[in-house]
């Protein structure tokens, strides 16, 4: 079973997931610092958007990143949190625009596959799928 928790920065996504899905601190892998191997073995990933950025900065194509994420979703990976990065001002930098687009496309694919998607705002979750 795959659960996806999305929302703005610092809105309580991880706390929501811990409270509702019995995920402890030891179960989490931080997408901003984990290795690819750690990510692929993780039960829960906090900061999917940061993981996508790092993989793209390392030269990985967005499609390849999406495929590797989808390969473990629902198997070892059961909970994913991600900031919503596609709203607001469009960056002038082409790399920033490409990253935001990749995040949006990857999260769209994950949401389609997820059993449940929750949007968290101010610590309050709203189930938008499942």
XYZ file of N, CA, C and O in Angstrom:
520
model
N 0.843 -1.178 0.000
C 0.000 0.000 0.000
C 0.885 1.237 0.000
O 1.837 1.318 0.759
N 0.574 2.181 -0.858
C 1.340 3.422 -0.952
C 0.457 4.602 -0.540
O -0.664 4.744 -1.030
N 1.002 5.418 0.364
C 0.312 6.631 0.804
C 1.210 7.812 0.496
O 2.408 7.783 0.781
N 0.615 8.860 -0.044
C 1.352 10.057 -0.420
C 0.783 11.240 0.359
O -0.435 11.423 0.421
N 1.685 12.015 0.964
C 1.271 13.184 1.742
C 1.962 14.391 1.122
O 3.190 14.449 1.062
N 1.171 15.343 0.648
C 1.705 16.523 -0.018
C 1.256 17.778 0.712
O 0.324 17.748 1.507
N 1.925 18.879 0.420
C 1.551 20.158 1.012
C 2.702 21.132 0.912
O 3.773 20.810 0.399
N 2.473 22.320 1.396
C 3.506 23.345 1.382
C 4.622 23.032 2.365
O 4.514 22.134 3.197
N 5.693 23.804 2.258
C 6.829 23.626 3.170
C 6.390 23.876 4.608
O 5.628 24.793 4.886
N 6.869 23.046 5.502
C 6.667 23.191 6.952
C 5.192 23.196 7.359
O 4.795 23.900 8.279
N 4.387 22.388 6.695
C 2.958 22.337 7.008
C 2.558 21.140 7.863
O 1.387 20.954 8.142
N 3.519 20.302 8.255
C 3.212 19.184 9.146
C 2.958 17.867 8.436
O 2.281 16.990 8.985
N 3.510 17.705 7.248
C 3.294 16.476 6.479
C 3.833 15.243 7.198
O 3.142 14.233 7.311
N 5.063 15.332 7.671
C 5.668 14.182 8.333
C 4.936 13.852 9.637
O 4.649 12.684 9.915
N 4.615 14.854 10.424
C 3.885 14.614 11.676
C 2.530 13.962 11.387
O 2.107 13.054 12.109
N 1.875 14.414 10.347
C 0.592 13.818 9.959
C 0.789 12.342 9.624
O 0.043 11.480 10.100
N 1.791 12.047 8.808
C 2.041 10.663 8.392
C 2.395 9.784 9.592
O 1.916 8.653 9.697
N 3.228 10.300 10.494
C 3.592 9.521 11.683
C 2.370 9.206 12.534
O 2.227 8.091 13.031
N 1.489 10.167 12.682
C 0.303 9.979 13.519
C -0.729 9.040 12.887
O -1.408 8.303 13.603
N -0.833 9.063 11.568
C -1.897 8.308 10.909
C -1.464 6.969 10.318
O -2.316 6.121 10.030
N -0.170 6.751 10.118
C 0.281 5.537 9.436
C 1.252 4.700 10.253
O 1.921 3.829 9.714
N 1.390 4.950 11.540
C 2.276 4.192 12.417
C 3.706 4.125 11.869
O 4.342 3.076 11.835
N 4.205 5.244 11.432
C 5.578 5.358 10.945
C 6.387 6.017 12.055
O 6.043 7.100 12.522
N 7.457 5.358 12.507
C 8.288 5.914 13.568
C 9.475 6.651 12.973
O 9.751 6.554 11.777
N 10.204 7.348 13.824
C 11.372 8.094 13.372
C 12.394 7.229 12.670
O 13.020 7.647 11.690
N 12.567 5.997 13.115
C 13.551 5.095 12.517
C 13.146 4.632 11.123
O 13.987 4.200 10.345
N 11.862 4.734 10.794
C 11.380 4.293 9.481
C 11.642 5.311 8.375
O 11.556 4.982 7.203
N 11.941 6.548 8.759
C 12.051 7.629 7.785
C 13.433 7.711 7.150
O 14.445 7.533 7.807
N 13.438 8.035 5.886
C 14.649 8.375 5.149
C 14.451 9.792 4.637
O 13.388 10.120 4.106
N 15.460 10.623 4.805
C 15.386 12.027 4.402
C 15.845 12.177 2.954
O 17.008 11.938 2.638
N 14.923 12.576 2.089
C 15.220 12.722 0.671
C 16.275 13.767 0.359
O 16.874 13.738 -0.711
N 16.533 14.669 1.292
C 17.518 15.718 1.022
C 18.950 15.243 1.232
O 19.885 15.892 0.759
N 19.145 14.094 1.910
C 20.507 13.638 2.194
C 20.740 12.147 1.940
O 21.889 11.710 1.932
N 19.707 11.365 1.741
C 19.887 9.917 1.624
C 20.574 9.540 0.317
O 20.487 10.249 -0.682
N 21.238 8.398 0.350
C 21.826 7.860 -0.875
C 20.714 7.220 -1.709
O 19.610 6.961 -1.207
N 21.029 6.952 -2.955
C 20.074 6.276 -3.831
C 19.718 4.911 -3.244
O 18.550 4.513 -3.254
N 20.705 4.203 -2.725
C 20.479 2.882 -2.141
C 19.566 2.969 -0.920
O 18.687 2.130 -0.737
N 19.790 3.966 -0.068
C 18.923 4.148 1.105
C 17.496 4.447 0.665
O 16.541 3.931 1.235
N 17.366 5.289 -0.348
C 16.035 5.624 -0.853
C 15.315 4.374 -1.347
O 14.145 4.159 -1.035
N 16.004 3.559 -2.112
C 15.377 2.386 -2.716
C 14.969 1.330 -1.689
O 14.136 0.476 -1.971
N 15.535 1.387 -0.470
C 15.193 0.438 0.596
C 14.272 1.041 1.649
O 13.861 0.352 2.578
N 13.929 2.302 1.514
C 13.194 3.017 2.555
C 11.752 2.543 2.686
O 11.117 2.146 1.710
N 11.254 2.625 3.907
C 9.827 2.389 4.170
C 9.038 3.692 4.010
O 7.916 3.702 3.554
N 9.672 4.799 4.416
C 9.028 6.111 4.328
C 10.081 7.141 3.942
O 11.191 7.120 4.452
N 9.705 8.037 3.028
C 10.623 9.085 2.578
C 9.984 10.439 2.827
O 8.860 10.702 2.396
N 10.725 11.268 3.542
C 10.322 12.645 3.792
C 11.139 13.526 2.848
O 12.366 13.438 2.817
N 10.470 14.344 2.060
C 11.191 15.249 1.164
C 11.488 14.657 -0.197
O 12.603 14.766 -0.702
N 10.494 14.048 -0.814
C 10.682 13.488 -2.153
C 11.162 14.553 -3.129
O 12.015 14.293 -3.972
N 10.649 15.763 -3.007
C 11.040 16.849 -3.906
C 12.542 17.110 -3.840
O 13.176 17.381 -4.859
N 13.123 16.998 -2.649
C 14.564 17.208 -2.482
C 15.354 16.067 -3.111
O 16.407 16.294 -3.713
N 14.851 14.848 -2.990
C 15.510 13.702 -3.611
C 15.520 13.865 -5.135
O 16.545 13.621 -5.782
N 14.404 14.291 -5.688
C 14.318 14.504 -7.138
C 15.338 15.554 -7.571
O 16.050 15.374 -8.567
N 15.442 16.641 -6.836
C 16.413 17.696 -7.166
C 17.838 17.135 -7.175
O 18.597 17.365 -8.109
N 18.201 16.406 -6.131
C 19.559 15.872 -6.037
C 19.871 14.904 -7.172
O 20.958 14.931 -7.738
N 18.923 14.043 -7.507
C 19.139 13.089 -8.608
C 19.313 13.828 -9.929
O 20.165 13.455 -10.739
N 18.515 14.876 -10.152
C 18.650 15.652 -11.386
C 19.978 16.403 -11.414
O 20.623 16.496 -12.460
N 20.402 16.935 -10.271
C 21.694 17.628 -10.213
C 22.851 16.673 -10.480
O 23.899 17.088 -10.962
N 22.643 15.384 -10.179
C 23.658 14.362 -10.462
C 23.612 13.890 -11.913
O 24.372 13.003 -12.301
N 22.689 14.452 -12.694
C 22.618 14.139 -14.118
C 21.571 13.130 -14.520
O 21.471 12.778 -15.693
N 20.775 12.637 -13.578
C 19.729 11.664 -13.912
C 18.587 12.350 -14.656
O 18.176 13.459 -14.302
N 18.082 11.691 -15.670
C 16.931 12.213 -16.420
C 15.680 12.078 -15.560
O 15.531 11.085 -14.830
N 14.779 13.054 -15.624
C 13.550 12.973 -14.812
C 12.775 11.671 -15.016
O 12.231 11.121 -14.057
N 12.730 11.163 -16.239
C 12.006 9.917 -16.506
C 12.650 8.747 -15.761
O 11.965 7.874 -15.238
N 13.980 8.724 -15.714
C 14.695 7.663 -14.999
C 14.436 7.748 -13.500
O 14.269 6.724 -12.829
N 14.404 8.964 -12.974
C 14.115 9.160 -11.551
C 12.699 8.673 -11.244
O 12.467 7.962 -10.269
N 11.755 9.031 -12.093
C 10.367 8.591 -11.906
C 10.277 7.069 -11.921
O 9.617 6.471 -11.064
N 10.953 6.441 -12.865
C 10.901 4.975 -12.971
C 11.487 4.300 -11.735
O 10.934 3.322 -11.243
N 12.614 4.826 -11.213
C 13.213 4.193 -10.036
C 12.338 4.390 -8.801
O 12.242 3.494 -7.959
N 11.666 5.525 -8.695
C 10.763 5.764 -7.572
C 9.553 4.835 -7.667
O 9.179 4.172 -6.701
N 8.959 4.758 -8.849
C 7.771 3.924 -9.028
C 8.075 2.437 -8.839
O 7.202 1.673 -8.435
N 9.316 2.043 -9.093
C 9.686 0.635 -8.952
C 9.594 0.151 -7.507
O 9.340 -1.030 -7.273
N 9.783 1.035 -6.536
C 9.756 0.620 -5.129
C 8.481 1.041 -4.406
O 8.248 0.610 -3.282
N 7.657 1.847 -5.028
C 6.440 2.324 -4.374
C 5.448 1.191 -4.177
O 5.152 0.429 -5.093
N 4.953 1.098 -2.948
C 4.001 0.060 -2.603
C 4.679 -1.246 -2.217
O 4.050 -2.132 -1.676
N 5.950 -1.376 -2.502
C 6.721 -2.553 -2.094
C 7.413 -2.193 -0.784
O 6.805 -2.198 0.249
N 8.691 -1.815 -0.868
C 9.377 -1.379 0.353
C 8.875 0.010 0.772
O 8.659 0.275 1.938
N 8.688 0.888 -0.192
C 8.277 2.268 0.093
C 6.765 2.345 0.281
O 6.009 2.009 -0.622
N 6.342 2.777 1.489
C 4.925 2.797 1.815
C 4.357 4.193 2.035
O 3.158 4.399 1.892
N 5.218 5.154 2.405
C 4.758 6.518 2.658
C 5.759 7.482 2.043
O 6.967 7.332 2.220
N 5.246 8.477 1.326
C 6.084 9.503 0.707
C 5.497 10.860 1.048
O 4.286 11.058 0.943
N 6.364 11.794 1.474
C 5.922 13.178 1.615
C 6.679 14.035 0.614
O 7.841 13.762 0.302
N 6.004 15.039 0.112
C 6.641 15.944 -0.837
C 6.029 17.330 -0.707
O 4.815 17.467 -0.541
N 6.908 18.331 -0.779
C 6.410 19.701 -0.873
C 5.782 19.902 -2.238
O 6.233 19.327 -3.232
N 4.752 20.721 -2.283
C 4.180 21.130 -3.558
C 5.022 22.309 -4.040
O 4.995 23.375 -3.431
N 5.775 22.106 -5.091
C 6.713 23.136 -5.539
C 6.277 23.822 -6.824
O 6.959 24.721 -7.303
N 5.171 23.448 -7.401
C 4.776 23.992 -8.693
C 3.853 25.189 -8.648
O 3.430 25.682 -9.682
N 3.533 25.643 -7.455
C 2.639 26.789 -7.342
C 3.459 28.071 -7.236
O 4.610 28.053 -6.829
N 2.872 29.182 -7.556
C 3.544 30.453 -7.321
C 4.281 30.982 -8.532
O 3.979 30.665 -9.675
N 5.281 31.783 -8.265
C 6.048 32.464 -9.299
C 6.885 31.450 -10.072
O 7.548 30.596 -9.490
N 6.865 31.561 -11.395
C 7.679 30.689 -12.243
C 9.110 31.225 -12.229
O 9.351 32.387 -12.539
N 10.081 30.387 -11.863
C 11.471 30.855 -11.785
C 12.032 31.232 -13.157
O 11.681 30.619 -14.168
N 12.946 32.175 -13.160
C 13.610 32.562 -14.407
C 14.637 31.508 -14.813
O 14.882 31.308 -15.997
N 15.245 30.836 -13.841
C 16.281 29.854 -14.110
C 15.692 28.590 -14.750
O 14.759 27.991 -14.211
N 16.264 28.181 -15.876
C 15.758 27.020 -16.608
C 15.858 25.738 -15.781
O 14.971 24.877 -15.839
N 16.929 25.596 -15.007
C 17.093 24.409 -14.166
C 16.025 24.314 -13.103
O 15.507 23.230 -12.823
N 15.700 25.444 -12.504
C 14.633 25.473 -11.495
C 13.281 25.117 -12.122
O 12.497 24.382 -11.522
N 13.023 25.639 -13.309
C 11.764 25.301 -13.992
C 11.706 23.815 -14.321
O 10.665 23.176 -14.138
N 12.824 23.255 -14.788
C 12.858 21.830 -15.132
C 12.621 20.972 -13.888
O 11.900 19.959 -13.944
N 13.234 21.360 -12.752
C 13.040 20.614 -11.516
C 11.583 20.660 -11.068
O 10.993 19.637 -10.708
N 10.980 21.832 -11.115
C 9.573 21.955 -10.705
C 8.667 21.125 -11.601
O 7.742 20.470 -11.126
N 8.953 21.147 -12.885
C 8.151 20.347 -13.806
C 8.326 18.858 -13.503
O 7.362 18.099 -13.476
N 9.567 18.437 -13.282
C 9.824 17.027 -12.967
C 9.097 16.617 -11.692
O 8.484 15.540 -11.640
N 9.154 17.450 -10.659
C 8.441 17.144 -9.406
C 6.950 16.977 -9.667
O 6.332 16.030 -9.177
N 6.387 17.895 -10.413
C 4.958 17.817 -10.717
C 4.593 16.553 -11.472
O 3.615 15.873 -11.149
N 5.384 16.227 -12.473
C 5.095 15.030 -13.276
C 5.287 13.741 -12.478
O 4.487 12.807 -12.568
N 6.354 13.684 -11.685
C 6.601 12.492 -10.871
C 5.519 12.339 -9.807
O 4.982 11.247 -9.600
N 5.166 13.423 -9.142
C 4.115 13.350 -8.117
C 2.768 12.983 -8.734
O 1.976 12.265 -8.110
N 2.509 13.431 -9.948
C 1.274 13.056 -10.643
C 1.227 11.550 -10.875
O 0.206 10.900 -10.639
N 2.354 10.992 -11.315
C 2.423 9.541 -11.530
C 2.279 8.782 -10.213
O 1.607 7.755 -10.145
N 2.926 9.293 -9.157
C 2.811 8.647 -7.848
C 1.373 8.711 -7.325
O 0.865 7.729 -6.787
N 0.753 9.856 -7.466
C -0.622 10.010 -6.984
C -1.571 9.065 -7.721
O -2.488 8.506 -7.111
N -1.335 8.869 -9.002
C -2.177 7.947 -9.765
C -2.033 6.521 -9.241
O -2.999 5.757 -9.222
N -0.845 6.175 -8.791
C -0.575 4.820 -8.305
C -0.897 4.653 -6.818
O -1.145 3.540 -6.358
N -0.881 5.736 -6.067
C -1.077 5.672 -4.620
C -2.478 5.203 -4.257
O -3.447 5.495 -4.948
N -2.532 4.483 -3.132
C -3.826 4.066 -2.597
C -4.522 5.234 -1.896
O -5.746 5.294 -1.866
N -3.712 6.136 -1.334
C -4.268 7.300 -0.655
C -3.346 8.495 -0.870
O -2.123 8.365 -0.812
N -3.946 9.654 -1.118
C -3.214 10.916 -1.222
C -3.881 11.898 -0.271
O -5.102 12.070 -0.288
N -3.045 12.523 0.583
C -3.540 13.483 1.564
C -2.800 14.793 1.360
O -1.579 14.810 1.204
N -3.540 15.887 1.362
C -2.932 17.218 1.303
C -3.011 17.814 2.699
O -4.079 17.866 3.307
N -1.852 18.249 3.213
C -1.773 18.786 4.573
C -1.527 20.289 4.509
O -0.636 20.757 3.807
N -2.332 21.020 5.262
C -2.174 22.464 5.397
C -2.358 22.786 6.881
O -3.367 22.370 7.482
N -1.389 23.455 7.475
C -1.436 23.797 8.897
C -1.654 22.587 9.779
O -2.362 22.636 10.787
N -1.057 21.459 9.387
C -1.149 20.244 10.171
C -2.432 19.453 10.000
O -2.588 18.387 10.575
N -3.354 19.974 9.214
C -4.634 19.311 9.012
C -4.632 18.629 7.649
O -4.379 19.273 6.623
N -4.900 17.334 7.654
C -4.905 16.567 6.423
C -6.273 16.487 5.800
O -7.275 16.297 6.491
N -6.303 16.646 4.490
C -7.525 16.466 3.717
C -7.263 15.343 2.722
O -6.366 15.461 1.880
N -8.024 14.274 2.831
C -7.862 13.155 1.916
C -8.399 13.573 0.550
O -9.563 13.951 0.435
N -7.553 13.507 -0.466
C -7.993 13.872 -1.815
C -8.079 12.650 -2.722
O -8.589 12.737 -3.837
N -7.601 11.504 -2.217
C -7.769 10.232 -2.934
C -7.738 9.110 -1.910
O -6.898 9.089 -1.032
N -8.643 8.166 -2.083
C -8.623 6.956 -1.260
C -9.410 7.016 0.004
O -9.890 7.931 0.520
